[in-house]
mmCIF file of C-alpha atoms and ligand atoms in Angstrom:
data_model
loop_
_atom_site.group_PDB
_atom_site.id
_atom_site.type_symbol
_atom_site.label_atom_id
_atom_site.label_comp_id
_atom_site.label_asym_id
_atom_site.label_seq_id
_atom_site.Cartn_x
_atom_site.Cartn_y
_atom_site.Cartn_z
ATOM 1 C CA MET A 1 20.501 -38.693 6.905
ATOM 2 C CA PRO A 2 18.262 -36.090 8.656
ATOM 3 C CA THR A 3 15.830 -37.443 11.241
ATOM 4 C CA VAL A 4 12.177 -36.375 11.071
ATOM 5 C CA PHE A 5 9.890 -36.929 14.057
ATOM 6 C CA VAL A 6 6.316 -37.722 12.945
ATOM 7 C CA LEU A 7 4.287 -37.160 16.116
ATOM 8 C CA ASN A 8 0.684 -38.203 16.623
ATOM 9 C CA GLY A 9 -1.595 -37.165 19.461
ATOM 10 C CA PRO A 10 -4.583 -38.645 21.275
ATOM 11 C CA ASN A 11 -6.945 -41.255 19.810
ATOM 12 C CA LEU A 12 -4.931 -41.634 16.614
ATOM 13 C CA ASN A 13 -4.000 -45.128 17.859
ATOM 14 C CA LEU A 14 -7.644 -45.998 17.076
ATOM 15 C CA LEU A 15 -7.385 -45.152 13.370
ATOM 16 C CA GLY A 16 -9.140 -47.638 11.127
ATOM 17 C CA ARG A 17 -11.731 -48.309 13.843
ATOM 18 C CA ARG A 18 -12.499 -44.728 14.930
ATOM 19 C CA GLU A 19 -15.102 -42.865 12.835
ATOM 20 C CA PRO A 20 -13.857 -44.415 9.553
ATOM 21 C CA ASP A 21 -16.169 -42.167 7.498
ATOM 22 C CA ILE A 22 -14.120 -39.212 8.723
ATOM 23 C CA TYR A 23 -10.662 -40.681 9.259
ATOM 24 C CA GLY A 24 -10.510 -43.528 6.751
ATOM 25 C CA ARG A 25 -9.775 -47.232 7.130
ATOM 26 C CA ASP A 26 -5.973 -47.149 7.315
ATOM 27 C CA SER A 27 -4.546 -48.005 10.723
ATOM 28 C CA LEU A 28 -1.831 -45.837 12.259
ATOM 29 C CA GLU A 29 0.610 -48.693 11.648
ATOM 30 C CA ASP A 30 -0.330 -48.606 7.911
ATOM 31 C CA ILE A 31 0.424 -44.875 7.881
ATOM 32 C CA ALA A 32 3.712 -45.415 9.745
ATOM 33 C CA ALA A 33 4.763 -48.005 7.130
ATOM 34 C CA ARG A 34 3.939 -45.590 4.281
ATOM 35 C CA CYS A 35 5.912 -42.817 6.010
ATOM 36 C CA ARG A 36 8.963 -45.075 6.468
ATOM 37 C CA GLU A 37 8.777 -46.051 2.787
ATOM 38 C CA ALA A 38 8.568 -42.345 1.791
ATOM 39 C CA GLY A 39 11.484 -41.643 4.126
ATOM 40 C CA ARG A 40 13.646 -44.194 2.291
ATOM 41 C CA ARG A 41 12.770 -42.546 -1.036
ATOM 42 C CA LEU A 42 13.374 -39.006 0.252
ATOM 43 C CA GLY A 43 16.516 -39.746 2.289
ATOM 44 C CA LEU A 44 14.859 -39.091 5.668
ATOM 45 C CA ASP A 45 15.121 -41.176 8.806
ATOM 46 C CA ILE A 46 11.548 -41.375 10.172
ATOM 47 C CA ALA A 47 10.768 -41.656 13.900
ATOM 48 C CA PHE A 48 6.990 -42.286 13.991
ATOM 49 C CA ARG A 49 5.285 -42.042 17.397
ATOM 50 C CA GLN A 50 1.813 -41.757 18.974
ATOM 51 C CA THR A 51 0.739 -40.776 22.474
ATOM 52 C CA ASN A 52 -2.519 -40.086 24.268
ATOM 53 C CA SER A 53 -0.716 -37.866 26.778
ATOM 54 C CA GLU A 54 -0.199 -34.113 26.343
ATOM 55 C CA GLY A 55 2.896 -34.177 28.574
ATOM 56 C CA GLU A 56 4.516 -36.951 26.540
ATOM 57 C CA LEU A 57 3.844 -35.050 23.318
ATOM 58 C CA VAL A 58 5.498 -31.935 24.807
ATOM 59 C CA GLY A 59 8.452 -34.104 25.935
ATOM 60 C CA TRP A 60 8.916 -35.519 22.431
ATOM 61 C CA ILE A 61 8.853 -32.035 20.884
ATOM 62 C CA GLN A 62 11.537 -30.978 23.391
ATOM 63 C CA GLU A 63 13.553 -34.104 22.531
ATOM 64 C CA ALA A 64 13.286 -33.161 18.839
ATOM 65 C CA ILE A 65 15.190 -29.899 19.494
ATOM 66 C CA GLU A 66 18.354 -32.022 19.850
ATOM 67 C CA ALA A 67 17.404 -35.133 17.900
ATOM 68 C CA ALA A 68 15.389 -34.089 14.809
ATOM 69 C CA ALA A 69 15.855 -31.833 11.797
ATOM 70 C CA ALA A 70 12.107 -31.400 11.196
ATOM 71 C CA LEU A 71 8.716 -32.186 12.693
ATOM 72 C CA VAL A 72 5.465 -33.488 11.208
ATOM 73 C CA VAL A 73 2.711 -33.139 13.816
ATOM 74 C CA ASN A 74 -0.859 -34.368 14.003
ATOM 75 C CA ALA A 75 -1.672 -33.317 17.556
ATOM 76 C CA GLY A 76 -5.269 -34.644 17.335
ATOM 77 C CA ALA A 77 -7.567 -32.809 19.744
ATOM 78 C CA TYR A 78 -4.582 -31.082 21.460
ATOM 79 C CA THR A 79 -4.350 -29.052 18.248
ATOM 80 C CA HIS A 80 -7.356 -27.089 19.433
ATOM 81 C CA THR A 81 -6.545 -26.830 23.140
ATOM 82 C CA SER A 82 -2.848 -26.997 23.966
ATOM 83 C CA VAL A 83 -0.826 -23.863 24.644
ATOM 84 C CA ALA A 84 1.836 -26.225 26.073
ATOM 85 C CA VAL A 85 2.216 -27.941 22.675
ATOM 86 C CA LEU A 86 2.400 -24.528 20.962
ATOM 87 C CA ASP A 87 5.095 -23.283 23.360
ATOM 88 C CA ALA A 88 7.168 -26.440 22.837
ATOM 89 C CA LEU A 89 6.829 -26.141 19.037
ATOM 90 C CA ARG A 90 8.001 -22.528 19.232
ATOM 91 C CA ALA A 91 11.235 -23.751 20.835
ATOM 92 C CA PHE A 92 11.918 -26.062 17.863
ATOM 93 C CA PRO A 93 14.236 -24.418 15.309
ATOM 94 C CA GLY A 94 13.541 -26.602 12.237
ATOM 95 C CA PRO A 95 10.629 -26.859 9.791
ATOM 96 C CA ILE A 96 7.250 -27.907 11.232
ATOM 97 C CA VAL A 97 4.365 -29.269 9.141
ATOM 98 C CA GLU A 98 0.927 -29.690 10.727
ATOM 99 C CA VAL A 99 -1.154 -32.586 9.384
ATOM 100 C CA HIS A 100 -4.778 -33.598 9.811
ATOM 101 C CA LEU A 101 -6.466 -36.553 8.147
ATOM 102 C CA SER A 102 -9.788 -34.709 8.034
ATOM 103 C CA ASN A 103 -10.418 -31.097 7.062
ATOM 104 C CA PRO A 104 -11.144 -29.492 10.455
ATOM 105 C CA HIS A 105 -12.558 -26.390 8.717
ATOM 106 C CA ARG A 106 -15.511 -28.422 7.407
ATOM 107 C CA ARG A 107 -16.359 -29.716 10.867
ATOM 108 C CA GLU A 108 -17.411 -28.268 14.241
ATOM 109 C CA ALA A 109 -16.456 -24.613 14.768
ATOM 110 C CA PHE A 110 -14.090 -25.462 17.676
ATOM 111 C CA ARG A 111 -11.863 -27.423 15.269
ATOM 112 C CA ALA A 112 -11.200 -24.359 13.121
ATOM 113 C CA ARG A 113 -8.839 -22.954 15.771
ATOM 114 C CA SER A 114 -5.365 -24.518 15.812
ATOM 115 C CA TYR A 115 -2.633 -23.638 18.297
ATOM 116 C CA VAL A 116 -0.252 -25.797 16.255
ATOM 117 C CA SER A 117 -0.797 -23.583 13.181
ATOM 118 C CA LEU A 118 0.667 -20.636 15.099
ATOM 119 C CA ALA A 119 4.040 -22.428 15.052
ATOM 120 C CA ALA A 120 3.804 -24.454 11.820
ATOM 121 C CA ASP A 121 5.453 -23.558 8.511
ATOM 122 C CA GLY A 122 2.536 -25.152 6.688
ATOM 123 C CA VAL A 123 -0.651 -27.164 7.161
ATOM 124 C CA ILE A 124 -1.947 -30.151 5.176
ATOM 125 C CA CYS A 125 -5.469 -31.315 5.949
ATOM 126 C CA GLY A 126 -8.320 -33.226 4.386
ATOM 127 C CA PHE A 127 -6.330 -35.755 2.316
ATOM 128 C CA GLY A 128 -6.326 -38.651 4.779
ATOM 129 C CA ALA A 129 -3.124 -40.661 5.118
ATOM 130 C CA THR A 130 -1.735 -39.064 1.937
ATOM 131 C CA GLY A 131 -1.341 -35.847 3.957
ATOM 132 C CA TYR A 132 1.549 -37.416 5.895
ATOM 133 C CA LEU A 133 3.355 -38.212 2.635
ATOM 134 C CA LEU A 134 2.770 -34.693 1.286
ATOM 135 C CA ALA A 135 4.138 -33.340 4.575
ATOM 136 C CA LEU A 136 7.308 -35.437 4.212
ATOM 137 C CA GLU A 137 7.780 -34.155 0.625
ATOM 138 C CA ALA A 138 7.477 -30.582 1.924
ATOM 139 C CA VAL A 139 9.913 -31.260 4.766
ATOM 140 C CA ALA A 140 12.464 -32.856 2.413
ATOM 141 C CA GLU A 141 12.317 -29.793 0.166
ATOM 142 C CA ARG A 142 12.675 -27.359 3.107
ATOM 143 C CA LEU A 143 15.691 -29.290 4.426
ATOM 144 C CA ARG A 144 17.259 -29.329 0.941
ATOM 145 C CA ASP A 145 16.747 -25.546 0.655
ATOM 146 C CA ARG A 146 18.335 -25.007 4.081
ATOM 147 C CA ARG A 147 21.336 -27.177 3.172
ATOM 148 C CA GLU A 148 21.849 -25.232 -0.059
ATOM 149 C CA GLU A 149 21.732 -21.951 1.900
ATOM 150 C CA THR A 150 24.348 -23.072 4.427
ATOM 151 C CA GLU A 151 26.698 -25.191 2.258
ATOM 152 C CA PRO A 152 29.159 -23.316 0.073
ATOM 153 C CA GLU A 153 28.776 -24.066 -3.660
ATOM 154 C CA ALA A 154 31.063 -26.813 -4.982
HETATM 155 C C1 DQA B 201 -7.520 -34.686 13.580
HETATM 156 C C2 DQA B 201 -8.597 -33.595 13.669
HETATM 157 C C3 DQA B 201 -8.846 -33.212 15.108
HETATM 158 O O1 DQA B 201 -9.868 -32.220 15.171
HETATM 159 C C4 DQA B 201 -9.300 -34.409 15.914
HETATM 160 O O2 DQA B 201 -9.445 -34.066 17.267
HETATM 161 C C5 DQA B 201 -8.399 -35.592 15.762
HETATM 162 C C6 DQA B 201 -7.862 -35.883 14.442
HETATM 163 C C7 DQA B 201 -7.331 -35.186 12.129
HETATM 164 O O3 DQA B 201 -6.314 -35.824 11.874
HETATM 165 O O4 DQA B 201 -8.211 -34.978 11.292
HETATM 166 O O5 DQA B 201 -8.165 -36.343 16.691
HETATM 167 O O6 DQA B 201 -6.286 -34.142 14.010
#
């Protein structure tokens, strides 16, 4: 079963309590549970993690090069600032989906710029926790397509 790292950046540990009008009332643990359930349905092994540290996030992306088939990333505020996260993502060979709970394009101008988007295959934003599930659907399809390309027909 392919492993998918679902990586969350700074302040996402506060979900449910942090600006609920923008980010919703689900906690990060609620979202993790929904991702694991989707993983069971889609045949994906989900490793769901959160960190407030840029260096740890970079380390996990590097770890994914060996340990994961695909990445789902909500880098929080590092989305808009981190060349280090972008460089690490560029070293990852598998599919990458960028997720945001809110729609950054409807918010402050500085949120419209995403370093993560420069490395991502696709972006899902503005659908709250559902965005993570849509991202896992997209990843499952990409991995299926890749398998079909590499496996000889039966
Ligand atoms: C966010 C959007 C970012 O602009 C913000 O810094 C976050 C959360 C989102 O999920 O909507 O921390 O990534």
